[in-house]
mmCIF file of C-alpha atoms in Angstrom:
data_model
loop_
_atom_site.group_PDB
_atom_site.id
_atom_site.type_symbol
_atom_site.label_atom_id
_atom_site.label_comp_id
_atom_site.label_asym_id
_atom_site.label_seq_id
_atom_site.Cartn_x
_atom_site.Cartn_y
_atom_site.Cartn_z
ATOM 1 C CA GLU A 9 -57.558 -90.466 -87.053
ATOM 2 C CA THR A 10 -54.508 -88.621 -85.729
ATOM 3 C CA GLY A 11 -51.872 -89.513 -83.155
ATOM 4 C CA VAL A 12 -50.878 -92.985 -82.036
ATOM 5 C CA THR A 13 -53.621 -95.605 -81.767
ATOM 6 C CA GLN A 14 -53.250 -98.871 -79.911
ATOM 7 C CA THR A 15 -55.601 -101.841 -80.042
ATOM 8 C CA PRO A 16 -56.978 -103.561 -78.135
ATOM 9 C CA ARG A 17 -57.224 -101.324 -75.055
ATOM 10 C CA HIS A 18 -57.614 -104.334 -72.769
ATOM 11 C CA LEU A 19 -56.587 -107.956 -73.274
ATOM 12 C CA VAL A 20 -56.926 -110.980 -71.032
ATOM 13 C CA MET A 21 -55.113 -114.075 -72.230
ATOM 14 C CA GLY A 22 -54.203 -117.486 -70.919
ATOM 15 C CA MET A 23 -50.611 -118.598 -70.729
ATOM 16 C CA THR A 24 -50.999 -120.887 -73.736
ATOM 17 C CA ASN A 25 -52.700 -118.332 -75.976
ATOM 18 C CA LYS A 26 -51.245 -116.398 -78.894
ATOM 19 C CA LYS A 27 -52.320 -112.799 -79.345
ATOM 20 C CA SER A 28 -51.048 -109.628 -80.988
ATOM 21 C CA LEU A 29 -51.000 -105.976 -79.964
ATOM 22 C CA LYS A 30 -51.303 -103.384 -82.695
ATOM 23 C CA CYS A 31 -49.993 -99.842 -82.883
ATOM 24 C CA GLU A 32 -50.698 -97.382 -85.685
ATOM 25 C CA GLN A 33 -49.486 -93.825 -86.149
ATOM 26 C CA HIS A 34 -50.610 -91.234 -88.683
ATOM 27 C CA LEU A 35 -47.976 -88.652 -87.848
ATOM 28 C CA GLY A 36 -45.499 -89.464 -90.605
ATOM 29 C CA HIS A 37 -42.965 -90.589 -88.018
ATOM 30 C CA ASN A 38 -40.152 -92.985 -88.865
ATOM 31 C CA ALA A 39 -39.224 -94.324 -85.416
ATOM 32 C CA MET A 40 -41.499 -96.496 -83.258
ATOM 33 C CA TYR A 41 -41.051 -97.956 -79.794
ATOM 34 C CA TRP A 42 -42.583 -100.567 -77.500
ATOM 35 C CA TYR A 43 -42.515 -99.942 -73.755
ATOM 36 C CA LYS A 44 -43.674 -102.087 -70.852
ATOM 37 C CA GLN A 45 -45.048 -100.283 -67.803
ATOM 38 C CA SER A 46 -45.580 -102.148 -64.548
ATOM 39 C CA ALA A 47 -45.521 -101.371 -60.855
ATOM 40 C CA LYS A 48 -42.034 -102.910 -60.555
ATOM 41 C CA LYS A 49 -40.407 -100.955 -63.405
ATOM 42 C CA PRO A 50 -42.332 -97.862 -64.500
ATOM 43 C CA LEU A 51 -41.097 -97.614 -68.102
ATOM 44 C CA GLU A 52 -39.046 -100.377 -69.686
ATOM 45 C CA LEU A 53 -37.972 -99.875 -73.279
ATOM 46 C CA MET A 54 -38.467 -103.164 -75.106
ATOM 47 C CA PHE A 55 -37.912 -102.598 -78.810
ATOM 48 C CA VAL A 56 -36.972 -99.747 -81.127
ATOM 49 C CA TYR A 57 -37.609 -99.541 -84.862
ATOM 50 C CA ASN A 58 -36.279 -96.898 -87.220
ATOM 51 C CA PHE A 59 -37.438 -96.884 -90.855
ATOM 52 C CA LYS A 60 -38.895 -100.387 -90.297
ATOM 53 C CA GLU A 61 -35.581 -101.795 -89.110
ATOM 54 C CA GLN A 62 -35.186 -103.023 -85.532
ATOM 55 C CA THR A 63 -32.367 -101.074 -83.941
ATOM 56 C CA GLU A 64 -32.759 -102.114 -80.315
ATOM 57 C CA ASN A 65 -33.895 -105.180 -78.396
ATOM 58 C CA ASN A 66 -33.397 -104.709 -74.671
ATOM 59 C CA SER A 67 -32.952 -108.367 -73.701
ATOM 60 C CA VAL A 68 -36.641 -109.062 -74.136
ATOM 61 C CA PRO A 69 -37.705 -112.727 -73.799
ATOM 62 C CA SER A 70 -38.479 -114.466 -77.093
ATOM 63 C CA ARG A 71 -42.129 -114.925 -76.082
ATOM 64 C CA PHE A 72 -42.445 -111.275 -77.225
ATOM 65 C CA SER A 73 -41.971 -110.910 -80.970
ATOM 66 C CA PRO A 74 -42.197 -107.487 -82.629
ATOM 67 C CA GLU A 75 -43.055 -106.799 -86.241
ATOM 68 C CA CYS A 76 -42.875 -103.548 -88.163
ATOM 69 C CA PRO A 77 -44.247 -104.020 -91.708
ATOM 70 C CA ASN A 78 -44.056 -100.294 -92.498
ATOM 71 C CA SER A 79 -43.292 -97.012 -90.743
ATOM 72 C CA SER A 80 -46.923 -96.545 -89.710
ATOM 73 C CA HIS A 81 -47.605 -99.906 -88.082
ATOM 74 C CA LEU A 82 -46.015 -101.820 -85.243
ATOM 75 C CA PHE A 83 -47.118 -105.130 -83.795
ATOM 76 C CA LEU A 84 -46.169 -107.076 -80.696
ATOM 77 C CA HIS A 85 -46.889 -110.785 -81.024
ATOM 78 C CA LEU A 86 -47.364 -112.621 -77.743
ATOM 79 C CA HIS A 87 -47.163 -116.350 -77.031
ATOM 80 C CA THR A 88 -46.807 -118.548 -73.942
ATOM 81 C CA LEU A 89 -46.713 -115.541 -71.634
ATOM 82 C CA GLN A 90 -46.255 -115.649 -67.885
ATOM 83 C CA PRO A 91 -48.379 -113.916 -65.226
ATOM 84 C CA GLU A 92 -45.480 -111.498 -64.572
ATOM 85 C CA ASP A 93 -45.927 -110.230 -68.133
ATOM 86 C CA SER A 94 -49.176 -108.592 -67.044
ATOM 87 C CA ALA A 95 -48.619 -104.861 -67.554
ATOM 88 C CA LEU A 96 -49.528 -101.812 -69.596
ATOM 89 C CA TYR A 97 -47.845 -101.985 -73.004
ATOM 90 C CA LEU A 98 -47.240 -98.584 -74.538
ATOM 91 C CA CYS A 99 -46.369 -97.764 -78.117
ATOM 92 C CA ALA A 100 -44.654 -94.485 -79.011
ATOM 93 C CA SER A 101 -43.358 -92.825 -82.151
ATOM 94 C CA SER A 102 -41.021 -89.994 -83.065
ATOM 95 C CA GLN A 103 -39.979 -88.273 -86.264
ATOM 96 C CA ASP A 104 -36.634 -90.061 -86.153
ATOM 97 C CA PHE A 105 -33.710 -90.235 -83.752
ATOM 98 C CA ALA A 106 -32.875 -86.533 -83.919
ATOM 99 C CA ALA A 107 -33.931 -84.906 -80.665
ATOM 100 C CA THR A 108 -36.587 -82.233 -81.062
ATOM 101 C CA GLY A 109 -39.074 -80.434 -78.870
ATOM 102 C CA ASP A 110 -41.763 -82.897 -79.963
ATOM 103 C CA GLY A 111 -40.232 -85.785 -78.049
ATOM 104 C CA TYR A 112 -42.142 -89.042 -78.378
ATOM 105 C CA THR A 113 -45.883 -89.344 -78.992
ATOM 106 C CA PHE A 114 -47.478 -92.132 -76.989
ATOM 107 C CA GLY A 115 -50.571 -94.232 -77.539
ATOM 108 C CA SER A 116 -53.033 -94.941 -74.742
ATOM 109 C CA GLY A 117 -51.634 -98.414 -74.188
ATOM 110 C CA THR A 118 -52.936 -101.964 -74.013
ATOM 111 C CA ARG A 119 -53.629 -103.268 -70.499
ATOM 112 C CA LEU A 120 -52.588 -106.952 -70.660
ATOM 113 C CA THR A 121 -53.576 -109.480 -68.040
ATOM 114 C CA VAL A 122 -52.131 -112.993 -68.239
ATOM 115 C CA VAL A 123 -54.126 -115.615 -66.352
ATOM 116 C CA GLY B 12 -25.607 -94.647 -69.847
ATOM 117 C CA GLU B 13 -27.982 -91.910 -68.797
ATOM 118 C CA ASP B 14 -29.634 -92.220 -65.404
ATOM 119 C CA VAL B 15 -32.726 -90.158 -64.542
ATOM 120 C CA GLU B 16 -34.079 -90.031 -60.990
ATOM 121 C CA GLN B 17 -37.307 -88.665 -59.535
ATOM 122 C CA SER B 18 -38.937 -88.796 -56.132
ATOM 123 C CA LEU B 19 -41.856 -91.237 -55.964
ATOM 124 C CA PHE B 20 -44.656 -89.199 -54.482
ATOM 125 C CA LEU B 21 -45.858 -85.634 -53.889
ATOM 126 C CA SER B 22 -48.947 -84.527 -52.031
ATOM 127 C CA VAL B 23 -50.198 -80.956 -52.458
ATOM 128 C CA ARG B 24 -53.289 -78.958 -51.517
ATOM 129 C CA GLU B 25 -55.526 -77.567 -54.218
ATOM 130 C CA GLY B 26 -54.529 -73.993 -55.049
ATOM 131 C CA ASP B 27 -50.937 -74.420 -53.848
ATOM 132 C CA SER B 28 -47.905 -74.710 -56.120
ATOM 133 C CA SER B 29 -46.396 -78.114 -56.870
ATOM 134 C CA VAL B 30 -42.711 -78.624 -57.561
ATOM 135 C CA ILE B 31 -41.554 -81.905 -59.079
ATOM 136 C CA ASN B 32 -37.821 -82.543 -59.219
ATOM 137 C CA CYS B 33 -35.625 -84.629 -61.486
ATOM 138 C CA THR B 34 -31.890 -85.276 -61.629
ATOM 139 C CA TYR B 35 -29.932 -86.725 -64.531
ATOM 140 C CA THR B 36 -26.352 -87.754 -65.134
ATOM 141 C CA ASP B 37 -25.426 -87.081 -68.754
ATOM 142 C CA SER B 38 -24.020 -83.610 -69.361
ATOM 143 C CA SER B 39 -24.512 -84.002 -73.125
ATOM 144 C CA SER B 40 -28.291 -83.821 -72.677
ATOM 145 C CA THR B 41 -29.952 -81.666 -75.331
ATOM 146 C CA TYR B 42 -33.717 -81.679 -74.803
ATOM 147 C CA LEU B 43 -35.419 -82.309 -71.468
ATOM 148 C CA TYR B 44 -39.119 -83.085 -71.229
ATOM 149 C CA TRP B 45 -41.991 -83.379 -68.808
ATOM 150 C CA TYR B 46 -44.774 -85.865 -69.509
ATOM 151 C CA LYS B 47 -48.062 -86.393 -67.668
ATOM 152 C CA GLN B 48 -49.835 -89.740 -67.368
ATOM 153 C CA GLU B 49 -53.416 -89.890 -66.142
ATOM 154 C CA PRO B 50 -54.939 -93.195 -64.958
ATOM 155 C CA GLY B 51 -55.466 -95.674 -67.777
ATOM 156 C CA ALA B 52 -53.833 -93.427 -70.364
ATOM 157 C CA GLY B 53 -50.563 -93.039 -72.174
ATOM 158 C CA LEU B 54 -47.974 -90.337 -71.593
ATOM 159 C CA GLN B 55 -48.819 -86.848 -72.755
ATOM 160 C CA LEU B 56 -46.064 -84.334 -73.484
ATOM 161 C CA LEU B 57 -46.558 -81.283 -71.264
ATOM 162 C CA THR B 58 -43.526 -79.181 -72.065
ATOM 163 C CA TYR B 59 -39.846 -79.330 -72.861
ATOM 164 C CA ILE B 60 -36.743 -77.205 -72.414
ATOM 165 C CA PHE B 61 -33.658 -77.019 -74.578
ATOM 166 C CA SER B 62 -30.339 -77.331 -72.792
ATOM 167 C CA ASN B 63 -29.223 -73.758 -73.556
ATOM 168 C CA MET B 64 -32.150 -72.358 -71.552
ATOM 169 C CA ASP B 65 -32.465 -71.899 -67.790
ATOM 170 C CA MET B 66 -36.194 -71.397 -67.565
ATOM 171 C CA LYS B 67 -39.299 -71.835 -69.658
ATOM 172 C CA GLN B 68 -42.810 -70.751 -68.732
ATOM 173 C CA ASP B 69 -45.985 -72.047 -70.339
ATOM 174 C CA GLN B 70 -49.185 -70.841 -68.636
ATOM 175 C CA ARG B 71 -49.271 -72.553 -65.215
ATOM 176 C CA LEU B 72 -46.123 -74.548 -65.906
ATOM 177 C CA THR B 73 -42.581 -73.347 -65.211
ATOM 178 C CA VAL B 74 -39.565 -75.470 -66.049
ATOM 179 C CA LEU B 75 -36.232 -74.716 -64.415
ATOM 180 C CA LEU B 76 -32.978 -76.230 -65.601
ATOM 181 C CA ASN B 77 -29.725 -76.153 -63.608
ATOM 182 C CA LYS B 78 -27.143 -77.646 -65.925
ATOM 183 C CA LYS B 79 -24.329 -77.388 -63.420
ATOM 184 C CA ASP B 80 -26.205 -79.557 -60.938
ATOM 185 C CA LYS B 81 -27.981 -81.594 -63.657
ATOM 186 C CA HIS B 82 -31.292 -80.772 -62.033
ATOM 187 C CA LEU B 83 -34.637 -80.200 -63.727
ATOM 188 C CA SER B 84 -37.838 -79.113 -62.041
ATOM 189 C CA LEU B 85 -41.462 -78.573 -63.016
ATOM 190 C CA ARG B 86 -43.527 -76.079 -61.087
ATOM 191 C CA ILE B 87 -47.306 -76.163 -61.433
ATOM 192 C CA ALA B 88 -48.971 -72.986 -60.193
ATOM 193 C CA ASP B 89 -52.458 -73.030 -58.661
ATOM 194 C CA THR B 90 -52.588 -76.831 -58.650
ATOM 195 C CA GLN B 91 -55.998 -78.299 -59.470
ATOM 196 C CA THR B 92 -57.488 -81.740 -58.785
ATOM 197 C CA GLY B 93 -57.150 -82.449 -62.509
ATOM 198 C CA ASP B 94 -53.380 -82.190 -62.073
ATOM 199 C CA SER B 95 -53.387 -85.434 -60.058
ATOM 200 C CA ALA B 96 -51.362 -87.815 -62.214
ATOM 201 C CA ILE B 97 -47.927 -89.360 -62.642
ATOM 202 C CA TYR B 98 -45.307 -86.978 -64.019
ATOM 203 C CA PHE B 99 -42.307 -88.303 -65.900
ATOM 204 C CA CYS B 100 -39.100 -86.468 -66.579
ATOM 205 C CA ALA B 101 -37.300 -87.539 -69.783
ATOM 206 C CA VAL B 102 -33.912 -86.591 -71.138
ATOM 207 C CA SER B 103 -32.497 -86.836 -74.632
ATOM 208 C CA SER B 104 -28.731 -87.207 -74.697
ATOM 209 C CA LYS B 105 -26.195 -87.620 -77.452
ATOM 210 C CA ALA B 106 -24.559 -90.429 -75.492
ATOM 211 C CA ALA B 107 -27.802 -92.432 -75.825
ATOM 212 C CA GLY B 108 -28.085 -91.775 -79.549
ATOM 213 C CA ASN B 109 -30.673 -89.050 -78.852
ATOM 214 C CA LYS B 110 -33.141 -91.615 -77.550
ATOM 215 C CA LEU B 111 -35.136 -90.558 -74.488
ATOM 216 C CA THR B 112 -34.329 -91.870 -71.027
ATOM 217 C CA PHE B 113 -37.253 -91.647 -68.615
ATOM 218 C CA GLY B 114 -37.290 -91.231 -64.870
ATOM 219 C CA GLY B 115 -39.394 -93.513 -62.691
ATOM 220 C CA GLY B 116 -42.230 -90.991 -62.424
ATOM 221 C CA THR B 117 -43.594 -88.903 -59.549
ATOM 222 C CA ARG B 118 -47.145 -89.559 -58.451
ATOM 223 C CA VAL B 119 -48.820 -86.239 -57.595
ATOM 224 C CA LEU B 120 -51.922 -86.282 -55.426
ATOM 225 C CA VAL B 121 -53.892 -83.045 -55.160
ATOM 226 C CA LYS B 122 -56.044 -82.812 -52.055
ATOM 227 C CA PRO B 123 -59.106 -80.522 -51.966
#
């Protein structure tokens, strides 16, 4: 499978649950990103990884915990979320941090609903 | 840091041209992009322009870049109902370590 794949596509979880979002890319990219998209803030950059190392954490609450075991996989572990965390979570990847005409490649997202 | 602004909404009749505008603040911007997001989907790269160009045409899409005014636009010719979506402008700038900064998106509604 090519491109960026995110699973699950939809997730409903209670505030006391623990769940994980998965992102996988088969593009040979070295940089991966988590974004949150909601009606209040269209695209919020959450975390950035480059060659498996976290290079950016944009003041994200600790109830969101990213993991990048290798350059192809990125996880977002969720625990004790709040209803305001309901949003579309998008994963993206890029070759590295050098700007090119390819930009970022996005997955289709996971629609998260916290009840 | 970089700031990228877009208008929220555009309504256009089928067959007309659409023009979506974007302004940015960082003059060290290198690549500038337009992405399209359809309902329930991720962002899809439509086209890009390098900062040493003024215009780029790709089939129905025309990108115009005014570096002096830090203004980017996307023109869609012969707009179709399938063009209804949210369009995001994104800018890569050296000041931001070449990471992309996205605008808030413009929702385009094409009326038959």
